[in-house]
CSV table of C-alpha atoms in Angstrom, one decimal:
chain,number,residue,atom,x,y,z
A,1,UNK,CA,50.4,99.2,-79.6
A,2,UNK,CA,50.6,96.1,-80.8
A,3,UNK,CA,47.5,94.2,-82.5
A,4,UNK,CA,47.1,90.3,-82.6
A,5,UNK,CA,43.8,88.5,-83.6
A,6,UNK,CA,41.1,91.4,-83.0
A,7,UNK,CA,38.0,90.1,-82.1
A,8,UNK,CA,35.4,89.7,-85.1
A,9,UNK,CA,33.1,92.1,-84.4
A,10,UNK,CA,35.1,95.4,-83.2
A,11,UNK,CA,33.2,98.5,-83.5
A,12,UNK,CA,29.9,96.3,-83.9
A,13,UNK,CA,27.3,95.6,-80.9
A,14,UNK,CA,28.8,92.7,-78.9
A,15,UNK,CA,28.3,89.9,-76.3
A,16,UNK,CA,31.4,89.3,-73.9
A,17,UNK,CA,31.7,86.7,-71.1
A,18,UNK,CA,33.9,87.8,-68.3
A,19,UNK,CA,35.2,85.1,-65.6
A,20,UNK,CA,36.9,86.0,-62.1
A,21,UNK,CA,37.5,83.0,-60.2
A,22,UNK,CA,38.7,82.9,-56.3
A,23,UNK,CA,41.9,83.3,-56.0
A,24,UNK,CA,41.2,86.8,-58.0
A,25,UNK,CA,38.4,87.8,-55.7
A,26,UNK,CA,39.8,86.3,-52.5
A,27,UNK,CA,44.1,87.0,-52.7
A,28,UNK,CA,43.8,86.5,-49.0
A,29,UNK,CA,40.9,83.7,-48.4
A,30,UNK,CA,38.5,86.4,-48.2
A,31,UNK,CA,36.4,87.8,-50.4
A,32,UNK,CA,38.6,91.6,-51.0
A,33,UNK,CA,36.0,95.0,-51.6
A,34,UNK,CA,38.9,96.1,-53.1
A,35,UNK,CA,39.4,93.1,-55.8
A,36,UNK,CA,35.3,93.4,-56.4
A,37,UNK,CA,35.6,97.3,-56.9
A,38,UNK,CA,38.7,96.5,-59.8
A,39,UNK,CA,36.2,93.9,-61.8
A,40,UNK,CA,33.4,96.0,-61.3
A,41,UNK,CA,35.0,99.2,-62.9
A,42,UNK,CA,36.1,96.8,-65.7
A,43,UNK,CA,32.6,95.6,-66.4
A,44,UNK,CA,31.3,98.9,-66.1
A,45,UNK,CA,34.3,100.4,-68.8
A,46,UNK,CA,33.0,97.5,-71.1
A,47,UNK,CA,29.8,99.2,-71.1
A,48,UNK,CA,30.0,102.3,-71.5
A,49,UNK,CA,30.5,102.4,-75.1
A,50,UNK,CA,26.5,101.4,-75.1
A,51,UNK,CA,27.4,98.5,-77.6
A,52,UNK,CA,28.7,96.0,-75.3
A,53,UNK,CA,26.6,93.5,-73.1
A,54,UNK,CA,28.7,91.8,-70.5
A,55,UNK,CA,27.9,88.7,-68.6
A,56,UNK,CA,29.7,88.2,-65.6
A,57,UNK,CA,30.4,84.5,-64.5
A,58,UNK,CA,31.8,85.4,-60.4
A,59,UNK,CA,33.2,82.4,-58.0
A,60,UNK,CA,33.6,83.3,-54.5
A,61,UNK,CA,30.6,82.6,-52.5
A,62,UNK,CA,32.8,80.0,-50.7
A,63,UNK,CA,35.0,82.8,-49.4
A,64,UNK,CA,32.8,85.3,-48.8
A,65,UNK,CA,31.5,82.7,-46.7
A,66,UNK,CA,34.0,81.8,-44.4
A,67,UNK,CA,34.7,84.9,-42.1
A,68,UNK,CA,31.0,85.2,-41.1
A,69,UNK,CA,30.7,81.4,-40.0
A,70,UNK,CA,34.5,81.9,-38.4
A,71,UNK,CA,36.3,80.0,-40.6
A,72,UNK,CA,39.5,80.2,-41.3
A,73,UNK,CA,40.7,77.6,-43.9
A,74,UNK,CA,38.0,76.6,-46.9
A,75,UNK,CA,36.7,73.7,-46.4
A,76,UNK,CA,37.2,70.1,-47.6
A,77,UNK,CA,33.9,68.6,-47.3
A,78,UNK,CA,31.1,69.0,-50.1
A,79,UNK,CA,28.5,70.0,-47.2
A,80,UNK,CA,31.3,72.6,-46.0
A,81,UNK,CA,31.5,73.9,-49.0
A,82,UNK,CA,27.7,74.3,-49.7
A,83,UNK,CA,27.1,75.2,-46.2
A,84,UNK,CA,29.7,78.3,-47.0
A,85,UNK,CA,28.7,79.2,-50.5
A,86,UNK,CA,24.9,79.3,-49.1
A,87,UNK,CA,26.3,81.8,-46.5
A,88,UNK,CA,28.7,83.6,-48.6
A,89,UNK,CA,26.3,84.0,-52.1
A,90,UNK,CA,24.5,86.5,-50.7
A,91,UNK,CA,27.4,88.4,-49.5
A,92,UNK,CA,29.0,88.5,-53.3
A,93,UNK,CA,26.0,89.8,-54.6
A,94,UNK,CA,26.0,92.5,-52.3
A,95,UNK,CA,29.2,92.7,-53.1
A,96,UNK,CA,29.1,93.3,-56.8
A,97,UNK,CA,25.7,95.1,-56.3
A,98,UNK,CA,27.5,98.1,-54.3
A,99,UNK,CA,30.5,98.1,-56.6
A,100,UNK,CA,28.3,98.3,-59.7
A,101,UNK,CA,26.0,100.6,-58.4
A,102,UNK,CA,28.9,103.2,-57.9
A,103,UNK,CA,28.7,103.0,-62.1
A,104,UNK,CA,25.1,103.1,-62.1
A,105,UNK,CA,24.6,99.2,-62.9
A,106,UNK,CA,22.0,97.3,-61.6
A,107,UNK,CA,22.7,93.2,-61.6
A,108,UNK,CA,21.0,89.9,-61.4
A,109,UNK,CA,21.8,86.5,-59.5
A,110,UNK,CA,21.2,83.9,-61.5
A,111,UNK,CA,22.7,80.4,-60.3
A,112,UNK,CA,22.8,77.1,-62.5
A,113,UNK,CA,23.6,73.6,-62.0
A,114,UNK,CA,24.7,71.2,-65.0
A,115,UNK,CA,21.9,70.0,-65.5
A,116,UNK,CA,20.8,73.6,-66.4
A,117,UNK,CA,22.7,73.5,-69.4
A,118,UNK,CA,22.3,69.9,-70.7
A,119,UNK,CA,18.5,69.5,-70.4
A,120,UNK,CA,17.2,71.3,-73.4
A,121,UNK,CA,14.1,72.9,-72.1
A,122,UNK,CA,16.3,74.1,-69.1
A,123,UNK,CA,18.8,75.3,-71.5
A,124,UNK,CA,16.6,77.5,-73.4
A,125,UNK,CA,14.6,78.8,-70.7
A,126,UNK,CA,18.2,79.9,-68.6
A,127,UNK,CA,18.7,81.8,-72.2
A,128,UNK,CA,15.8,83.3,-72.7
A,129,UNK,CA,16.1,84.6,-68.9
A,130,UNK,CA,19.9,86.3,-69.9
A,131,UNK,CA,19.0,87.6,-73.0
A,132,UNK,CA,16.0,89.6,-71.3
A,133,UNK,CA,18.0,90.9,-68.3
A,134,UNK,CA,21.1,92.2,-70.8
A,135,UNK,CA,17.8,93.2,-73.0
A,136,UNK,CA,17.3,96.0,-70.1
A,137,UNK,CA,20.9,96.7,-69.0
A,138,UNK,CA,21.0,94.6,-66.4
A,139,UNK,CA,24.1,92.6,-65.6
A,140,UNK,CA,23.8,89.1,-64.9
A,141,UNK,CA,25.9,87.6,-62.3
A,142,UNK,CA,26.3,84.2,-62.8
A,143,UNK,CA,27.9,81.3,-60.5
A,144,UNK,CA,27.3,77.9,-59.9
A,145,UNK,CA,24.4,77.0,-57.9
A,146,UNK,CA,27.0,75.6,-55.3
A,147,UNK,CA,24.3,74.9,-52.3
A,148,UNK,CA,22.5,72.4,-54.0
A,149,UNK,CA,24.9,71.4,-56.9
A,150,UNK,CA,26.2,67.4,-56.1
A,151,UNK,CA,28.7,65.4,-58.2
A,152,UNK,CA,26.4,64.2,-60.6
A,153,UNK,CA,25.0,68.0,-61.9
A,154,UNK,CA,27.7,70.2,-61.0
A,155,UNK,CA,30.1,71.5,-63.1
A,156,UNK,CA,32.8,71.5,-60.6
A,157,UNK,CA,34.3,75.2,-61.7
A,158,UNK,CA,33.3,78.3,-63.5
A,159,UNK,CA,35.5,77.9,-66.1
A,160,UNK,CA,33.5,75.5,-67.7
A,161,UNK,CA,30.9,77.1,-66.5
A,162,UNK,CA,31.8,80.4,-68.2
A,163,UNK,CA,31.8,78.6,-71.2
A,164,UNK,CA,28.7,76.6,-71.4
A,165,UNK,CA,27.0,80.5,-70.9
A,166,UNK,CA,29.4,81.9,-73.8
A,167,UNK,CA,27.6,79.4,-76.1
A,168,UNK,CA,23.8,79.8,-74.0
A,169,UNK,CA,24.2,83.2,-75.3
A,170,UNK,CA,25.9,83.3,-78.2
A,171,UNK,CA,28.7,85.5,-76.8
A,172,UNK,CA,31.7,86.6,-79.5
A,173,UNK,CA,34.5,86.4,-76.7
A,174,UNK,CA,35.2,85.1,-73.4
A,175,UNK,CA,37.6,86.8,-71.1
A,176,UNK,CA,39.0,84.1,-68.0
A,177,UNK,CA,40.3,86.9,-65.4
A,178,UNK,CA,43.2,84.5,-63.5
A,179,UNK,CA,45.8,84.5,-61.5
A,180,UNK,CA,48.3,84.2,-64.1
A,181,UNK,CA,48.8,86.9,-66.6
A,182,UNK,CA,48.0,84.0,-69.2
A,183,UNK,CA,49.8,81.1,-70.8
A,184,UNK,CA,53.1,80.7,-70.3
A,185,UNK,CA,55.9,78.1,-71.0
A,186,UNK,CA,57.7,75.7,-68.7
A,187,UNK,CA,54.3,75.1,-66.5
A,188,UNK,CA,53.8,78.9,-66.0
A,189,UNK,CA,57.8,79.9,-65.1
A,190,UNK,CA,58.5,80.8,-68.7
A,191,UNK,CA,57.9,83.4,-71.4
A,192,UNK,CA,54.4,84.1,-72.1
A,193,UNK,CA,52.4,82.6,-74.9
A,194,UNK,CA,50.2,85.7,-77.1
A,195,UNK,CA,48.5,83.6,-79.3
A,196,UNK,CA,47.6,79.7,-79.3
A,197,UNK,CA,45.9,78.2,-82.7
A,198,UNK,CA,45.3,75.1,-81.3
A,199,UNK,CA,44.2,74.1,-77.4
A,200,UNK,CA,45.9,70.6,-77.2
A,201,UNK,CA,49.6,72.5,-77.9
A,202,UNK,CA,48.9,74.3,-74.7
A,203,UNK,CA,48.5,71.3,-72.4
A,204,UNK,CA,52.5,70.8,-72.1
A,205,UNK,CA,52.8,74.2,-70.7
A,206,UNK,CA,50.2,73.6,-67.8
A,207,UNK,CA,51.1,72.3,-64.3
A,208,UNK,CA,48.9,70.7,-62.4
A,209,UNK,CA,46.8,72.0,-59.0
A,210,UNK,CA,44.1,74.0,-58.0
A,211,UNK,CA,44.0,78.1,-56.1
A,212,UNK,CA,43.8,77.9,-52.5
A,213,UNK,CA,40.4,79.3,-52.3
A,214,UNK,CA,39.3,78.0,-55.9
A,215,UNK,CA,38.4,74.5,-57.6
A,216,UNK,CA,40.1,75.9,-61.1
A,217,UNK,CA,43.8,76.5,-62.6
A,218,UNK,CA,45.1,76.7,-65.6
A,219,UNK,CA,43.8,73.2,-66.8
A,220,UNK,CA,40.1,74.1,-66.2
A,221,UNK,CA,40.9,77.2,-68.3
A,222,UNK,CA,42.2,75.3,-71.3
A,223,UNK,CA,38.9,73.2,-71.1
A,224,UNK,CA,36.9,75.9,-71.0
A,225,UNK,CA,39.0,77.5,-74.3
A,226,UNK,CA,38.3,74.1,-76.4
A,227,UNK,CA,34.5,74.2,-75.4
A,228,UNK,CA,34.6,78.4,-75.9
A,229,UNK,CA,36.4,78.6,-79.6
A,230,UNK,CA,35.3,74.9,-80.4
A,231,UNK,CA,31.7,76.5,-80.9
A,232,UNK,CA,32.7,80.0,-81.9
A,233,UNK,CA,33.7,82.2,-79.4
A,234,UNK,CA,37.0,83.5,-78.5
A,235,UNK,CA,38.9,83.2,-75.8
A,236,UNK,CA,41.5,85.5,-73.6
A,237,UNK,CA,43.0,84.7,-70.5
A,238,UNK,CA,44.7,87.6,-68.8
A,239,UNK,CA,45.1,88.8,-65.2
A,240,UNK,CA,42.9,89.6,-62.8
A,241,UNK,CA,44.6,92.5,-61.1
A,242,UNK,CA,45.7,94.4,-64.3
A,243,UNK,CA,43.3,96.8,-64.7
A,244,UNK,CA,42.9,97.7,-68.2
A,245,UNK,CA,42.5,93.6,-69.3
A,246,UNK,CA,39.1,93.3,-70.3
A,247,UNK,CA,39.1,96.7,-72.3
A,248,UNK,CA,42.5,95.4,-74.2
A,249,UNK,CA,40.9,92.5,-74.5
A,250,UNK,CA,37.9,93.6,-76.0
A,251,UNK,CA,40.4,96.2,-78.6
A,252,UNK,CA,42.1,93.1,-80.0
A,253,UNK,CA,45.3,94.1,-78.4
A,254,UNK,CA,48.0,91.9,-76.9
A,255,UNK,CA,46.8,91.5,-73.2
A,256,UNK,CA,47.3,87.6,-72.0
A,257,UNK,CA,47.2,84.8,-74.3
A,258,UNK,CA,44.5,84.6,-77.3
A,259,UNK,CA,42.7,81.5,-78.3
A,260,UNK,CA,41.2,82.4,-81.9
A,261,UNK,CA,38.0,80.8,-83.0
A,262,UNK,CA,38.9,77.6,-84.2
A,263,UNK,CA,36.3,77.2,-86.9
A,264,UNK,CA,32.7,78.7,-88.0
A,265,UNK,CA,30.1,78.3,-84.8
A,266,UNK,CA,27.7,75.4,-85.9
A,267,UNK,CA,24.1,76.0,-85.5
A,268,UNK,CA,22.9,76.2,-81.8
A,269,UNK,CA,21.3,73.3,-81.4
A,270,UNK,CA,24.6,71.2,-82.8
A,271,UNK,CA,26.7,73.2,-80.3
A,272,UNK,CA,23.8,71.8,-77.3
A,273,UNK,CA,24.3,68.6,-78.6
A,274,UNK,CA,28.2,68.6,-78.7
A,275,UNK,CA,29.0,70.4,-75.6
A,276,UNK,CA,26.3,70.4,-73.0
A,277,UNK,CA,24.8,67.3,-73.2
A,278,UNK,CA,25.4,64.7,-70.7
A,279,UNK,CA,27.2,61.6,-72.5
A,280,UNK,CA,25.5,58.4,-71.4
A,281,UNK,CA,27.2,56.0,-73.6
A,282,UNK,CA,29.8,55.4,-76.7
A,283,UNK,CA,29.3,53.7,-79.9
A,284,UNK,CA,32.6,52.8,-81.3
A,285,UNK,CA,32.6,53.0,-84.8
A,286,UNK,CA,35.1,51.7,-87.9
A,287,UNK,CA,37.6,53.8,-90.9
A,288,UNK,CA,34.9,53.9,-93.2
A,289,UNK,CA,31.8,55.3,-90.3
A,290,UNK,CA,34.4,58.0,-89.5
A,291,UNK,CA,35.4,59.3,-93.2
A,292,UNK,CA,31.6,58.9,-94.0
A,293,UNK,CA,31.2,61.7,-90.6
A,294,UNK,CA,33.9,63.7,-91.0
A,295,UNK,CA,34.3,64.1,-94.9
A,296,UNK,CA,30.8,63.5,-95.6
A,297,UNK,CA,28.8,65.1,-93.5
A,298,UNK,CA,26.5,61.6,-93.2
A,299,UNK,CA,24.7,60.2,-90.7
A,300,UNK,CA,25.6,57.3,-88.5
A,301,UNK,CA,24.3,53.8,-90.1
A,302,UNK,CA,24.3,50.5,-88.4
A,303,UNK,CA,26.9,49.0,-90.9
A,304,UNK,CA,29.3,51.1,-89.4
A,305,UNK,CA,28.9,50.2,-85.9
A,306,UNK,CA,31.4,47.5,-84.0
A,307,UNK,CA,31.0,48.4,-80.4
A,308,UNK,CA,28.5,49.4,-78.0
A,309,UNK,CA,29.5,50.4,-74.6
A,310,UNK,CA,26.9,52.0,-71.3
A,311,UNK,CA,23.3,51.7,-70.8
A,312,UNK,CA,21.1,54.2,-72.4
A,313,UNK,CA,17.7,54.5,-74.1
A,314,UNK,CA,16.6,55.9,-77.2
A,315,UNK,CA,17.5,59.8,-77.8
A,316,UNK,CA,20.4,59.4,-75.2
A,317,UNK,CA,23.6,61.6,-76.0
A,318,UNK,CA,26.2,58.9,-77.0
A,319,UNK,CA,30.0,59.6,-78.0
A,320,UNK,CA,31.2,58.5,-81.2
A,321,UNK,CA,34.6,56.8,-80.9
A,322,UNK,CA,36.9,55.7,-83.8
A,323,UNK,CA,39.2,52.8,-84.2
A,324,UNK,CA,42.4,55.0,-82.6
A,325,UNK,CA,40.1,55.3,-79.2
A,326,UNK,CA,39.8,59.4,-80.2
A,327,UNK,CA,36.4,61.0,-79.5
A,328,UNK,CA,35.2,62.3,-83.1
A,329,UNK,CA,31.9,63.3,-82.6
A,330,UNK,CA,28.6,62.9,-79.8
A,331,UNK,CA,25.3,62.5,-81.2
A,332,UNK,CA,21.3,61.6,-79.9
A,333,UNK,CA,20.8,58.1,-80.5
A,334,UNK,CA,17.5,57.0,-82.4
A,335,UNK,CA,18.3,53.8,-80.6
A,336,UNK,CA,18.4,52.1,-77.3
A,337,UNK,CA,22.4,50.3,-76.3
A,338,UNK,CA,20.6,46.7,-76.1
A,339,UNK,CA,19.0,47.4,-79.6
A,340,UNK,CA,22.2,48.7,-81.4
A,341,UNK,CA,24.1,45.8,-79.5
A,342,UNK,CA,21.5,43.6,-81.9
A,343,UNK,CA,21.6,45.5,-85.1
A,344,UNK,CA,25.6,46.7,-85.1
A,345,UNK,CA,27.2,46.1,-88.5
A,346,UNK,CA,24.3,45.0,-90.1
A,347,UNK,CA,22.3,47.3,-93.4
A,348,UNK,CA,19.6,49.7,-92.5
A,349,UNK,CA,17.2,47.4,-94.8
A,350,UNK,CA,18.2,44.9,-91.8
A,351,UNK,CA,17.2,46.5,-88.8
A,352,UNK,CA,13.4,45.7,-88.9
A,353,UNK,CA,13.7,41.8,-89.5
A,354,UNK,CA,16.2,42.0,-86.2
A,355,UNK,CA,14.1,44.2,-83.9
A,356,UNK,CA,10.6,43.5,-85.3
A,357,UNK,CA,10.6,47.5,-85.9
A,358,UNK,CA,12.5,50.0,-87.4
A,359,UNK,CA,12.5,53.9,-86.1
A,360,UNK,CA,15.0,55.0,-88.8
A,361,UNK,CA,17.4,53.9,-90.9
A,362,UNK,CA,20.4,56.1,-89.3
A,363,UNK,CA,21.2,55.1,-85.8
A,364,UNK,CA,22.4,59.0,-85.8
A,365,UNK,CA,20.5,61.5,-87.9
A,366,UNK,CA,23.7,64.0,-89.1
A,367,UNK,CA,21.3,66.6,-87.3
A,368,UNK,CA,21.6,65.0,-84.3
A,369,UNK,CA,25.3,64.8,-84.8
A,370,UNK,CA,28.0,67.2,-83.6
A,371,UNK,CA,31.6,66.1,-85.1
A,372,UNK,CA,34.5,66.9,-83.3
A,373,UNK,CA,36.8,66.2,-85.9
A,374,UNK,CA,37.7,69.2,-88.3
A,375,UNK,CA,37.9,67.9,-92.2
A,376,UNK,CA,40.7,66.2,-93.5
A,377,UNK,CA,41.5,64.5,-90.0
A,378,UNK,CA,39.2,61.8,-91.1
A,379,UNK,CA,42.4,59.8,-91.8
A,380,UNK,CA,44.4,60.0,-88.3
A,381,UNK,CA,41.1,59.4,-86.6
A,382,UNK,CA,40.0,56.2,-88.8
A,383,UNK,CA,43.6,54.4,-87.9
């Protein structure tokens, strides 16, 4: 059988990510035994080799919610929707807890909001709380804490959400069990796509929309691919209905399409910084700030600094923005906006004689700094 870009650590004791959304669980608006029983046997084939751990990111509290308050469309409303995902959570668990029972798998709810991930002390204690239930076999069920979750902390679908837990736990791959069989060409109606190196090529194969029953499509899945193999994990999206997926996928073979690690997965704190942080703010930055980032390695100095844009206080997450408008990194700034607004473009030696104080000479400390931008773009992105 064909082989394309095994996963790095076959034969090894891994960490795998699985995501079924909605429209996988709920083919008919409601939550299918059937479609729980297929994931659940894949979870369980995943581990019975004894060196995989398996996470299990599940939507479909807001259809397993619907028949027992009588309803027969999903709702529109945000209070509908938490009103039916507080019925309907405890329903999927049960759910999942029968199905994986059958394999002799006991699993864990564990529900999270945004701000779970983006507040660091939150962030590490949700890890510490994953790595000891897959410590004892258990498997964690984990969806988004939909009841209580508004605008402002949610994440608004599991595949970011699926994601944001690959990195909390430093998980080698990440399997997004769709719909679609993966990535394919002409907006889904084409050929299908194995492999894809780079994330912003896929974008002109997507079309646009959302499941029925889910919040997601294929869109939401690319996002969560950039986040996923930006910070070291690799990504599959396959189908939900085939039944060997997540075993192919885990054997390297060609199931869906395959997003490849992009680059070497920074240390954890960078990938917090970069991806789960809640951006407050941008500093926009000149040519020479973003070669001294991206080629250098450096830290962000006043000098460098033309633009400051949002309100935020000292050790805010900011995003570093270069003259093209392009996103290159996001850092924790060692200053407040109305004090960088003050001290932009001028030395480091200059900062106390403006402020009457100086906290440090960088504005960003490079270990505060996550840069987007891969080396030798440092041109395109200081245009």
């Amino acid at each position: 059988m064909t082989s394309v870009s095994p996963t790095r650590l076959a034969g090894e004791r891994r960490r795998l990510v699985v995501k079924v959304g909605s429209a996988v669980l709920a083919p008919a608006g409601v939550l299918s035994p059937e479609r729980v029983a297929l994931i659940a046997g894949q979870v369980a084939a995943a581990r019975a080799s004894g060196r995989v751990e398996v996470v299990l990111v599940s939507s479909g509290a807001v259809a397993a919610g619907l028949g027992p308050l009588g309803w027969r469309e999903p709702p529109r409303t945000i209070v509908g929707k938490q009103t039916a995902a507080a019925v309907g959570q405890s329903r999927l668990m049960r759910a999942y807890a029968e199905a994986l029972a059958a394999h002799g798998l006991e699993v864990a709810q564990v529900l999270l909001t945004g701000e779970d991930v983006r507040d660091r002390t939150r962030f590490l204690n949700a890890r510490r709380t994953l790595e000891s239930l897959l410590s004892l076999g258990v498997v964690p069920i984990v969806n988004e804490n939909d009841s209580v979750a508004y605008d402002e902390i949610r994440f608004g679908d599991n595949d970011r959400l699926s994601a944001h837990v690959a990195h909390l736990i430093d998980a080698e791959l990440l399997i997004l069990l769709s719909q679609a069989d993966g990535v394919r060409t002409g907006g889904g109606a084409g050929e299908l796509v194995p492999v894809i190196e780079d994330v912003a090529s896929a974008w002109a194969h997507v079309g646009k929309g959302t499941s029925r029953v889910g919040t997601g499509g294929m869109a939401t899945k690319l996002e969560a691919a950039s986040i996923a193999s930006g910070s070291g994990v690799e990504v599959v999206i396959a189908s939900g209905v085939q039944a060997d997926a997540v075993s192919r996928a885990l054997a390297g073979e060609a199931v869906g399409t395959r997003f490849p690690v992009r680059a070497s997965a920074p240390e954890a704190r960078k990938r917090w910084i970069g991806y789960s942080t809640r951006v407050t703010g941008r500093v926009r930055v000149d040519g020479g700030a973003v070669r001294a980032l991206v080629e250098r390695g450096a830290s962000l100095l006043p000098g460098g600094i033309v633009a400051v844009e949002g309100a935020f206080d000292r050790g805010a997450a900011v995003e570093v923005v270069g003259p093209n408008g392009v996103t290159i990194a996001r850092g924790l700034t060692g200053y407040g906006a109305a004090e960088l607004d003050r001290v932009k473009g001028l030395r480091s030696s200059e900062i106390e004689g403006v402020l009457g104080v100086s906290y440090s000479e960088e504005i960003i400390h490079r270990d505060d700094l996550f840069v987007f931008a891969r080396r030798g773009t440092a041109a395109e992105g200081a245009q």
